[in-house]
Amino acid sequence: MAVQFETAVRMLAYLRANSPVELQTVAEVFNLKPTQVRRYCDLLNEARIGEFYGENADVEIQDDEDGVWIETRDSLGLDKQIRFTPDESIAIIGGLKYLEAMPYLVEQKTVSELLLKLQATFATTESIIEIGTGEVDQNIVNILKDAIAGRTCVAITYGAAVDQKVSQRTIEPVALQANEGVVYVRAFCQSSEAMRTFRVDRILQALAINEPGISQDTVNADFAISSPSIETRLRMLPEMLESFAPETVSGVTGVGNLIEATVKVTNGAWLTSLVLASAGDIEVLSPQELRNQVLEKANKWLSS
Amino acid sequence: MAVDNTMRQLNLLLVLMNSQRPLTRSEIFNRVSGYAPFDSDKELDAAGRKFERDKTDLRQYLVFNEVSPSGDSQSTYSIDLERSFFAEVELTQDELILVSLATGAWRDAHLGQSAAAGAIIAGPEYRGGSSIFTAIGRDERYLKPLEQAIVQKLIIEFEYYSRSSNETKVRKVEPWRLVLHQEHWYLFGFDYERESELLFRLSRISGDVKITKEKILNPSPQDSDPIEIIRSFQRTEEQLQTAKVRVPVTDCANLRLLAKSFEESPSGDILAIEYDDAYSLSREIALVCDRVDVLEPDSLKERVTKLIDQVTAVHQ
């Protein structure tokens, strides 16, 4: 295990400021395994303010029936955290700026005030990350938030990105997720009788229904996507890879300015639509059936 | 070895923090275990080199006061406590949840690890304390070198594919900011080829980003808004135009989401869509080209036909 100066210093200050603290909590804060935290504690006990003075830090791990606790009686004056490094500052400020860019999810004013409060802890207050987010209907988000808090249902008119069909559904929202600036709602869909993820900017209408959900206790907020099953081979500009989830892409090879890749998709109609909108930047190499579907749809437009 | 180095550096910090006055190098050598022995000139030189390395390492996290009144051997060292450590910050519960969300947002390995330091403020108890989840920077391999080059204010070089010239060339750029817009990441910086500020889409970079040792000459312009630059670049019309398209009932959701109004007709719904970016709208129409009619304007219809022609050209 690599022992790092920053982690050691931060941990000693954290232990002193929070003593006594559960070992598991320390492991979570520092993203370490419990055995690694024990190793750090052993090392910190050897930390001292000098041969001349001789005092040692005093960190004790106590295993008892209430769990494993760490008590810190002496941190040799190290009870405040060292300031965040430039990398840490930028990552945390960037995370907060990301939240600030979505006023429909969190209150902008609260984030701005928090950034001001935290300025003294940052090595740099410069924000090098700019976030632009799409437009989302604040009223729809509010209806979803209220339903999550009250565990009630919402009737939505939804436009599916897969086939662009519009449907009416009653959903029981569980959580909201902002993924790369796009807001999704995870919900139990009564129409499908299963958990589904909906893009909030594809909800055409939402109506609060003040009825309790039927499945809230048995669902979770896992945003995992369903497994894609159709395997295709595509030739495209490298930037078009962004259109696909990274875990669905394999076998990427370069061909001049283009690449070829094997991509698994859940819906063939979605892929053919994407290809039609790509202005020739994506070519379906296989299966032939999907290639034919692209041409059929294109010819329908050209002959109209 | 790494443990020894960490312990020596930790002890150096504790010695300097607990001293009532700045210490000379020889006083530090006598108090901090890990520099000895120094019975010979060779050993003393080795201790000196360790100390120089420790100073360099610790300066990533701490602010040193180094005073040299009469040459190096008499230099004294202390830690600037005020500039090295957090001031006391009192945060409300809502603010702690926000810190936790910001800390957990990054999916990028480098920035995610850096942001994890925020957990020492928020603690683990606020993780999952909200019904909102955040995710940003997923699988974006260039965020780390670009962030580091921006922080260090160093010029970078990388291979970049230009759509306009259909060429991949090495570009030399002064990096300023990272921009996320409509699910795409961009680098905003000064481009030496065009001698102007420019946005580079990260997905068009190939190979590695090389961080040079050259410092940037042009500071990041505070009055430039890269997101507005992207938006203005996407704008094709000087004034808002209105398109009319006919779509089947309960279909073409992407166009319905853009519509300002619609009217029912026997052959489908007629949507009125305002736009100033004909390129994006034509792509949306192309998505559902097998079941939509563009009623007006003709210029938009021609754009869609051009897109579809390009698709058929590569598939026939």
XYZ file of C-alpha atoms in Angstrom:
620
model
C 0.000 0.000 0.000
C 1.388 3.371 -0.999
C 1.337 5.690 1.985
C 0.765 9.241 0.932
C 1.768 12.378 2.762
C -1.449 14.221 1.965
C -3.641 11.348 3.179
C -1.577 10.932 6.365
C -1.785 14.632 7.237
C -5.463 14.896 6.357
C -6.277 11.750 8.336
C -4.467 12.882 11.493
C -6.301 16.215 11.429
C -9.621 14.483 10.693
C -9.142 11.977 13.511
C -8.348 14.734 16.000
C -11.251 16.923 14.943
C -13.739 14.034 15.049
C -12.393 11.874 17.894
C -13.726 9.346 18.696
C -14.778 8.222 15.223
C -15.731 4.866 13.752
C -13.036 3.247 11.643
C -15.581 2.510 8.915
C -16.447 6.217 8.679
C -12.780 7.101 8.219
C -12.500 4.438 5.527
C -15.461 5.982 3.672
C -14.173 9.552 3.975
C -10.721 8.634 2.670
C -11.929 5.994 0.223
C -9.685 3.352 1.803
C -10.203 -0.180 3.014
C -10.504 -0.592 6.812
C -7.175 -2.474 6.835
C -5.526 0.484 5.130
C -6.945 2.878 7.719
C -5.459 0.661 10.460
C -2.095 0.856 8.713
C -2.269 4.648 8.570
C -3.215 4.767 12.272
C -0.187 2.631 13.148
C 2.048 4.957 11.170
C 0.519 8.081 12.640
C 1.325 6.781 16.110
C 4.965 6.964 15.100
C 4.687 10.575 13.953
C 6.535 12.927 16.291
C 7.501 16.529 16.611
C 11.196 15.750 16.797
C 14.035 13.877 18.343
C 14.590 16.881 20.555
C 11.064 17.041 22.020
C 10.107 13.432 21.560
C 6.299 13.690 21.779
C 4.367 11.250 19.600
C 0.899 11.452 18.104
C -1.555 9.375 20.128
C -4.024 7.423 17.999
C -5.703 4.365 19.469
C -7.952 1.822 17.764
C -10.498 0.221 20.065
C -12.362 -2.903 19.022
C -15.403 -3.409 21.208
C -18.959 -4.578 20.969
C -20.088 -1.169 19.627
C -17.754 -1.534 16.645
C -14.263 -0.343 15.858
C -13.540 3.180 17.043
C -10.499 5.405 16.687
C -9.695 7.761 19.545
C -7.101 10.460 19.051
C -5.787 12.144 22.158
C -2.882 14.059 20.650
C -2.328 15.135 17.053
C 0.625 17.380 17.968
C -1.277 20.518 17.037
C -2.434 19.180 13.679
C -6.164 19.621 14.100
C -7.010 21.697 11.029
C -7.036 20.451 7.482
C -4.420 21.529 4.963
C -6.022 23.576 2.237
C -7.221 21.880 -0.910
C -4.577 21.565 -3.642
C -5.196 23.247 -7.042
C -6.384 19.905 -8.486
C -8.744 19.329 -5.553
C -9.981 22.920 -5.617
C -10.730 22.780 -9.332
C -12.524 19.444 -9.068
C -14.694 20.582 -6.123
C -15.394 24.030 -7.593
C -16.179 22.304 -10.911
C -18.646 19.983 -9.150
C -20.333 22.947 -7.488
C -20.405 24.936 -10.745
C -22.076 21.913 -12.326
C -24.798 22.076 -9.681
C -25.028 25.859 -10.028
C -25.742 25.442 -13.755
C -28.914 23.526 -12.940
C -31.111 25.960 -11.010
C -34.080 23.648 -11.486
C -32.354 21.006 -9.355
C -30.641 22.999 -6.624
C -30.962 26.593 -5.517
C -28.387 28.701 -7.353
C -28.182 31.182 -4.492
C -27.270 28.455 -1.996
C -24.495 27.150 -4.252
C -23.122 30.665 -4.850
C -23.058 31.385 -1.120
C -21.400 28.042 -0.463
C -18.684 28.784 -3.020
C -17.991 32.091 -1.265
C -17.815 30.371 2.129
C -15.433 27.723 0.839
C -13.102 30.160 -0.913
C -10.773 30.264 2.084
C -10.240 26.517 1.838
C -9.189 26.490 -1.804
C -5.656 26.866 -3.178
C -7.195 28.518 -6.207
C -10.610 30.075 -6.583
C -10.318 30.105 -10.353
C -12.995 28.098 -12.096
C -11.630 26.484 -15.231
C -14.796 24.518 -15.924
C -17.799 26.034 -17.685
C -21.086 24.204 -17.806
C -23.898 24.803 -20.265
C -27.041 22.807 -19.705
C -30.109 22.261 -21.816
C -33.445 23.838 -21.087
C -35.653 21.979 -18.668
C -39.161 22.975 -17.646
C -38.904 24.134 -14.044
C -42.569 23.301 -13.401
C -42.079 19.706 -14.500
C -39.007 19.339 -12.265
C -40.945 20.797 -9.337
C -43.800 18.325 -9.880
C -41.282 15.452 -9.960
C -39.455 16.706 -6.847
C -42.708 17.035 -4.932
C -43.730 13.530 -5.991
C -40.374 12.108 -4.833
C -40.698 13.859 -1.477
C -44.376 12.886 -1.027
C -44.042 9.425 -2.612
C -46.908 10.189 -4.967
C -47.595 9.596 -8.664
C -47.253 11.782 -11.762
C -49.084 11.387 -15.071
C -46.692 12.215 -17.906
C -46.863 12.590 -21.652
C -43.528 11.252 -22.767
C -41.669 11.280 -26.061
C -39.440 8.220 -26.259
C -36.026 8.886 -27.780
C -35.876 5.306 -29.081
C -38.710 5.608 -31.590
C -40.026 9.186 -31.036
C -43.465 7.800 -30.126
C -45.575 9.761 -27.656
C -47.203 7.852 -24.818
C -49.179 8.514 -21.643
C -47.737 6.962 -18.509
C -48.256 7.106 -14.794
C -44.972 7.028 -12.950
C -43.795 6.931 -9.340
C -40.610 9.049 -9.295
C -37.813 7.895 -6.997
C -34.810 10.092 -7.817
C -33.435 12.712 -10.178
C -30.056 12.433 -11.855
C -28.053 15.090 -13.676
C -25.809 13.200 -16.083
C -23.454 15.344 -18.213
C -25.933 18.203 -17.869
C -28.967 16.143 -18.865
C -31.599 15.541 -16.191
C -33.231 12.137 -15.825
C -35.913 10.857 -13.493
C -35.803 7.311 -12.230
C -39.300 6.047 -11.601
C -41.520 3.024 -11.335
C -43.611 3.077 -14.494
C -47.091 1.704 -13.796
C -47.695 1.225 -17.537
C -44.622 -0.992 -17.952
C -44.800 -2.338 -14.391
C -41.036 -1.871 -14.092
C -38.395 0.668 -13.151
C -37.602 3.048 -16.016
C -35.381 6.068 -16.574
C -36.936 9.074 -18.349
C -35.167 12.141 -19.735
C -36.898 15.104 -18.103
C -36.485 17.267 -21.227
C -38.522 14.694 -23.166
C -41.547 14.992 -20.880
C -44.076 17.023 -22.859
C -46.520 17.354 -19.989
C -46.652 16.378 -16.330
C -49.607 16.339 -13.987
C -49.302 15.658 -10.265
C -51.609 12.954 -8.971
C -51.995 13.077 -5.252
C -52.185 9.336 -4.867
C -49.558 7.280 -3.106
C -47.319 5.080 -5.250
C -47.826 1.355 -5.120
C -44.245 0.193 -5.463
C -42.059 2.755 -3.730
C -40.846 0.409 -1.027
C -39.588 -2.205 -3.404
C -37.715 -0.064 -5.906
C -34.334 1.583 -5.812
C -32.750 4.505 -7.600
C -30.256 2.513 -9.650
C -29.834 4.330 -12.960
C -28.325 1.343 -14.780
C -29.419 0.931 -18.386
C -30.898 -2.257 -19.781
C -28.546 -4.612 -21.622
C -28.292 -3.956 -25.359
C -28.753 -7.015 -27.538
C -28.288 -6.020 -31.213
C -24.666 -6.155 -32.371
C -23.718 -3.834 -35.213
C -20.504 -2.931 -37.003
C -20.259 0.761 -37.807
C -17.822 2.976 -39.707
C -17.834 6.581 -38.530
C -16.008 9.758 -37.613
C -14.321 9.248 -34.214
C -16.461 11.949 -32.569
C -19.631 9.967 -33.353
C -18.540 7.453 -30.713
C -19.920 9.955 -28.187
C -23.403 8.866 -29.286
C -22.948 5.462 -27.665
C -22.462 4.371 -24.063
C -18.749 3.451 -23.711
C -19.541 -0.004 -22.315
C -21.429 -0.883 -25.532
C -18.452 -0.182 -27.815
C -15.660 -2.648 -28.650
C -13.242 -3.594 -31.426
C -12.365 -0.030 -32.423
C -9.944 0.205 -35.364
C -8.735 3.232 -37.308
C -9.279 3.602 -41.044
C -7.761 6.938 -42.131
C -9.814 9.725 -40.572
C -12.568 7.220 -39.803
C -12.901 4.406 -37.291
C -14.751 1.113 -37.323
C -16.340 -0.204 -34.153
C -18.652 -2.927 -32.936
C -21.539 -1.335 -31.073
C -24.339 -3.049 -29.198
C -27.685 -1.264 -29.234
C -31.055 -2.015 -27.669
C -33.184 -0.819 -30.552
C -32.544 -0.974 -34.285
C -35.004 1.849 -35.052
C -33.057 4.163 -32.765
C -29.820 3.358 -34.584
C -31.269 3.873 -38.054
C -32.671 7.271 -36.968
C -29.268 8.262 -35.601
C -27.608 7.227 -38.864
C -30.143 9.249 -40.882
C -29.400 12.360 -38.834
C -25.625 11.880 -39.072
C -25.257 13.318 -42.573
C -23.179 10.330 -43.617
C -20.881 10.462 -40.581
C -22.049 6.972 -39.527
C -22.282 4.030 -41.928
C -23.899 0.723 -40.951
C -21.615 -2.068 -42.177
C -23.622 -4.883 -40.622
C -26.137 -6.371 -40.166
C -27.345 -5.939 -43.733
C -30.944 -5.752 -42.481
C -30.239 -2.492 -40.597
C -28.337 -1.109 -43.577
C -31.394 -1.791 -45.734
C -33.675 -0.097 -43.194
C -31.541 3.072 -43.389
C -31.921 3.128 -47.154
C -35.650 2.407 -47.019
C -36.288 5.321 -44.663
C -34.011 7.628 -46.662
C -35.764 6.718 -49.909
C -39.128 7.435 -48.318
C -38.010 11.020 -47.730
C -36.376 11.392 -51.125
C -39.465 10.118 -52.960
C -41.923 12.314 -51.036
C 10.843 3.541 1.094
C 7.644 5.455 0.335
C 6.573 4.992 3.970
C 9.924 6.348 5.200
C 9.628 9.384 2.972
C 6.044 10.055 4.072
C 6.951 9.714 7.753
C 9.954 12.034 7.377
C 7.813 14.628 5.610
C 5.067 14.316 8.225
C 7.608 14.729 11.000
C 9.114 17.728 9.197
C 5.682 19.345 9.102
C 5.065 18.628 12.800
C 8.493 19.967 13.816
C 7.991 23.197 11.895
C 4.421 23.620 13.181
C 5.465 23.127 16.811
C 8.518 25.356 16.756
C 8.200 28.784 18.357
C 10.574 30.257 15.784
C 11.813 29.546 12.260
C 14.425 26.781 12.167
C 17.683 26.510 10.264
C 18.416 23.516 8.105
C 20.841 22.001 10.635
C 18.244 22.397 13.427
C 15.723 20.600 11.232
C 18.226 17.815 10.500
C 18.769 17.321 14.239
C 15.077 17.164 15.106
C 13.524 15.295 12.209
C 14.382 11.627 12.030
C 15.201 10.391 8.568
C 17.877 12.883 7.509
C 20.695 11.401 9.640
C 23.404 10.222 9.470
C 25.554 13.131 8.362
C 28.970 12.249 9.707
C 30.642 12.847 6.355
C 30.284 15.481 3.643
C 28.757 12.830 1.396
C 26.056 12.001 3.965
C 25.423 15.688 4.573
C 24.972 16.206 0.834
C 22.526 13.267 0.729
C 20.537 14.772 3.632
C 20.519 18.126 1.807
C 19.118 16.500 -1.322
C 16.386 14.751 0.698
C 15.473 18.070 2.301
C 15.234 19.798 -1.077
C 12.971 17.001 -2.367
C 10.802 17.243 0.758
C 10.425 20.997 0.340
C 9.355 20.514 -3.275
C 6.855 17.790 -2.327
C 5.419 19.694 0.635
C 5.015 22.896 -1.371
C 2.175 21.156 -3.232
C 0.163 21.371 -0.012
C 1.821 23.924 2.278
C 3.170 27.447 2.125
C 6.777 27.661 3.336
C 8.423 30.812 4.624
C 12.081 30.591 3.652
C 14.258 33.503 4.776
C 17.882 33.737 3.656
C 19.572 36.616 5.482
C 23.161 35.659 4.639
C 23.417 32.682 2.337
C 21.820 29.252 2.139
C 23.376 27.673 5.244
C 21.730 30.285 7.446
C 18.302 30.118 5.786
C 15.444 29.649 8.209
C 12.218 27.767 7.531
C 8.705 27.947 8.907
C 5.190 27.062 7.784
C 2.735 29.845 7.011
C -0.092 28.390 9.101
C -2.745 30.831 7.925
C -2.156 30.146 4.236
C -1.555 26.425 4.647
C -4.594 25.384 6.667
C -8.367 25.729 6.448
C -10.078 28.546 8.173
C -13.024 27.355 10.263
C -16.047 26.963 7.978
C -19.541 26.488 9.368
C -21.827 24.817 6.846
C -25.548 24.226 7.013
C -27.056 20.805 6.360
C -28.147 21.872 2.844
C -24.628 23.088 2.106
C -23.114 19.834 3.342
C -25.412 17.915 0.980
C -24.270 20.168 -1.884
C -20.592 19.550 -1.056
C -21.335 15.837 -0.998
C -23.078 16.035 -4.401
C -20.202 18.078 -5.886
C -17.667 15.658 -4.426
C -19.395 12.603 -5.844
C -20.253 14.111 -9.229
C -17.058 13.419 -11.150
C -16.885 10.157 -13.066
C -13.496 11.074 -14.497
C -10.846 9.096 -12.579
C -8.444 12.006 -12.020
C -10.966 14.701 -11.157
C -13.039 12.176 -9.190
C -10.060 11.355 -7.015
C -9.263 15.046 -6.533
C -12.857 15.934 -5.715
C -12.983 13.114 -3.153
C -11.076 15.433 -0.790
C -14.397 17.228 -0.329
C -15.504 14.254 1.801
C -13.399 15.561 4.679
C -15.776 18.522 4.832
C -19.053 16.746 4.204
C -18.276 13.383 5.782
C -19.917 10.168 4.587
C -23.215 10.784 6.344
C -24.417 13.184 3.630
C -23.635 10.774 0.797
C -27.000 9.744 -0.622
C -28.672 12.320 1.630
C -30.568 13.691 -1.317
C -32.863 12.264 -3.984
C -30.619 13.916 -6.576
C -27.696 12.097 -8.167
C -24.977 13.789 -10.194
C -22.593 12.509 -12.855
C -20.096 14.404 -14.972
C -16.928 13.729 -16.993
C -17.561 10.069 -17.642
C -14.866 8.275 -19.649
C -13.328 11.488 -20.916
C -9.655 10.586 -21.263
C -8.404 14.097 -21.978
C -9.752 15.871 -18.886
C -6.724 15.004 -16.749
C -3.900 16.321 -18.983
C -5.943 19.366 -19.990
C -6.805 20.245 -16.393
C -3.163 19.890 -15.378
C -1.946 22.038 -18.281
C -4.507 24.733 -17.441
C -3.491 24.753 -13.755
C 0.201 24.923 -14.627
C -0.463 27.479 -17.381
C 1.527 25.466 -19.937
C 1.092 25.264 -23.701
C -0.113 21.929 -25.106
C 0.066 20.139 -28.443
C -2.296 17.504 -29.795
C -3.558 15.972 -33.025
C -6.939 17.400 -33.982
C -9.420 16.517 -36.696
C -10.952 19.541 -38.387
C -14.343 18.948 -39.993
C -14.016 21.974 -42.232
C -10.724 20.844 -43.813
C -11.303 17.088 -43.254
C -7.704 16.884 -42.020
C -5.973 15.778 -38.827
C -3.125 18.109 -37.858
C -1.028 18.888 -34.787
C -2.376 21.986 -33.025
C -0.465 24.113 -30.533
C -2.806 25.669 -28.003
C -2.734 27.797 -24.847
C -5.405 26.032 -22.740
C -7.798 28.194 -20.703
C -11.004 26.416 -19.757
C -12.910 23.134 -20.079
C -16.480 23.482 -21.285
C -19.405 21.058 -21.108
C -22.214 21.944 -23.502
C -25.031 19.708 -24.759
C -23.280 16.563 -23.483
C -20.046 17.366 -25.333
C -16.754 18.487 -23.774
C -14.689 21.267 -25.354
C -11.354 22.948 -24.682
C -11.410 26.737 -24.884
C -8.002 28.245 -25.584
C -5.728 30.270 -27.830
C -4.942 28.488 -31.087
C -1.533 29.263 -32.616
C -2.602 28.178 -36.098
C -5.473 30.652 -36.316
C -3.889 33.098 -33.858
C -7.205 33.517 -32.082
C -9.328 32.036 -29.314
C -10.982 28.796 -30.351
C -13.048 25.883 -29.055
C -11.849 22.334 -29.639
C -14.222 19.412 -29.265
C -12.433 16.803 -27.153
C -13.835 13.925 -29.184
C -11.904 15.237 -32.215
C -8.540 14.974 -30.440
C -6.543 11.844 -31.211
C -3.409 10.405 -29.604
C -1.965 11.934 -26.445
C -2.110 15.526 -25.291
C 1.507 16.686 -24.902
C 2.119 19.224 -22.156
C 5.130 21.358 -23.189
C 7.366 23.355 -20.867
C 6.369 26.643 -22.512
C 4.304 29.007 -20.385
C 1.174 30.516 -21.899
C 1.439 34.127 -23.035
C -2.243 35.045 -23.323
C -4.276 35.014 -20.105
C -7.762 33.513 -20.122
C -10.090 36.320 -21.327
C -12.640 36.968 -18.617
C -15.089 38.682 -20.976
C -15.359 35.725 -23.372
C -18.231 33.320 -22.850
C -17.329 30.026 -24.557
C -20.856 28.669 -24.291
C -22.210 31.747 -26.081
C -19.489 31.278 -28.717
C -20.703 27.708 -29.332
C -24.308 28.912 -29.514
C -23.478 31.700 -31.949
C -21.495 29.246 -34.063
C -24.573 27.008 -34.253
C -26.828 29.902 -35.305
C -27.478 29.853 -39.054
C -30.260 32.453 -39.257
C -29.963 36.126 -38.352
C -33.560 36.192 -37.141
C -35.868 33.550 -35.749
C -37.616 31.635 -38.521
C -40.755 29.533 -38.255
C -40.962 26.094 -39.808
C -44.221 24.194 -40.319
C -44.054 20.406 -40.300
C -46.771 17.782 -40.416
C -46.332 14.731 -38.185
C -48.517 11.704 -37.344
C -50.572 11.801 -34.162
C -48.606 10.547 -31.107
C -45.382 10.444 -33.094
C -42.254 12.539 -33.777
C -41.779 13.472 -30.136
C -38.475 15.225 -30.849
C -40.250 17.767 -33.067
C -43.225 18.120 -30.716
C -40.784 19.064 -27.943
C -39.483 21.911 -30.119
C -42.920 23.135 -31.256
C -44.241 26.458 -30.063
C -47.764 25.520 -31.134
C -49.632 22.912 -33.118
C -52.922 22.469 -34.927
C -54.743 19.251 -35.716
C -55.473 18.315 -39.309
C -57.000 15.186 -40.909
C -53.572 14.023 -42.058
C -51.738 14.679 -38.796
C -50.680 17.461 -36.459
C -49.094 20.578 -37.968
C -46.332 21.879 -35.705
C -44.950 25.426 -35.748
C -41.266 25.394 -34.761
C -39.216 28.541 -34.264
C -35.513 28.169 -35.035
C -32.318 30.037 -35.712
C -30.184 26.902 -36.058
C -31.355 25.295 -39.294
C -28.564 22.724 -39.117
C -29.780 21.226 -35.823
C -33.438 21.359 -36.849
C -32.717 19.607 -40.141
C -30.996 16.809 -38.204
C -34.019 16.462 -35.927
C -36.234 16.182 -39.007
C -33.854 13.638 -40.546
C -34.272 11.471 -37.414
C -37.925 10.926 -38.374
C -37.648 11.549 -42.115
C -39.797 8.528 -43.019
C -42.906 10.050 -41.442
C -42.649 13.840 -41.477
C -43.527 16.452 -44.100
C -41.819 19.836 -44.099
C -44.490 22.242 -45.297
C -42.301 25.348 -45.122
C -39.779 26.826 -45.683
C -38.296 25.174 -48.761
C -34.766 26.051 -47.651
C -35.183 23.782 -44.617
C -36.541 20.972 -46.758
C -33.509 21.306 -49.040
C -31.179 21.061 -46.056
C -32.827 17.823 -44.937
C -32.599 16.405 -48.467
C -28.885 17.245 -48.532
C -28.382 15.352 -45.248
C -30.289 12.328 -46.498
C -28.381 12.376 -49.809
C -25.132 12.126 -47.808
C -26.530 9.128 -45.906
C -27.578 7.291 -49.064
C -24.232 8.074 -50.710
C -22.305 6.088 -48.081
C -24.854 3.248 -47.918
C -25.358 2.496 -51.644
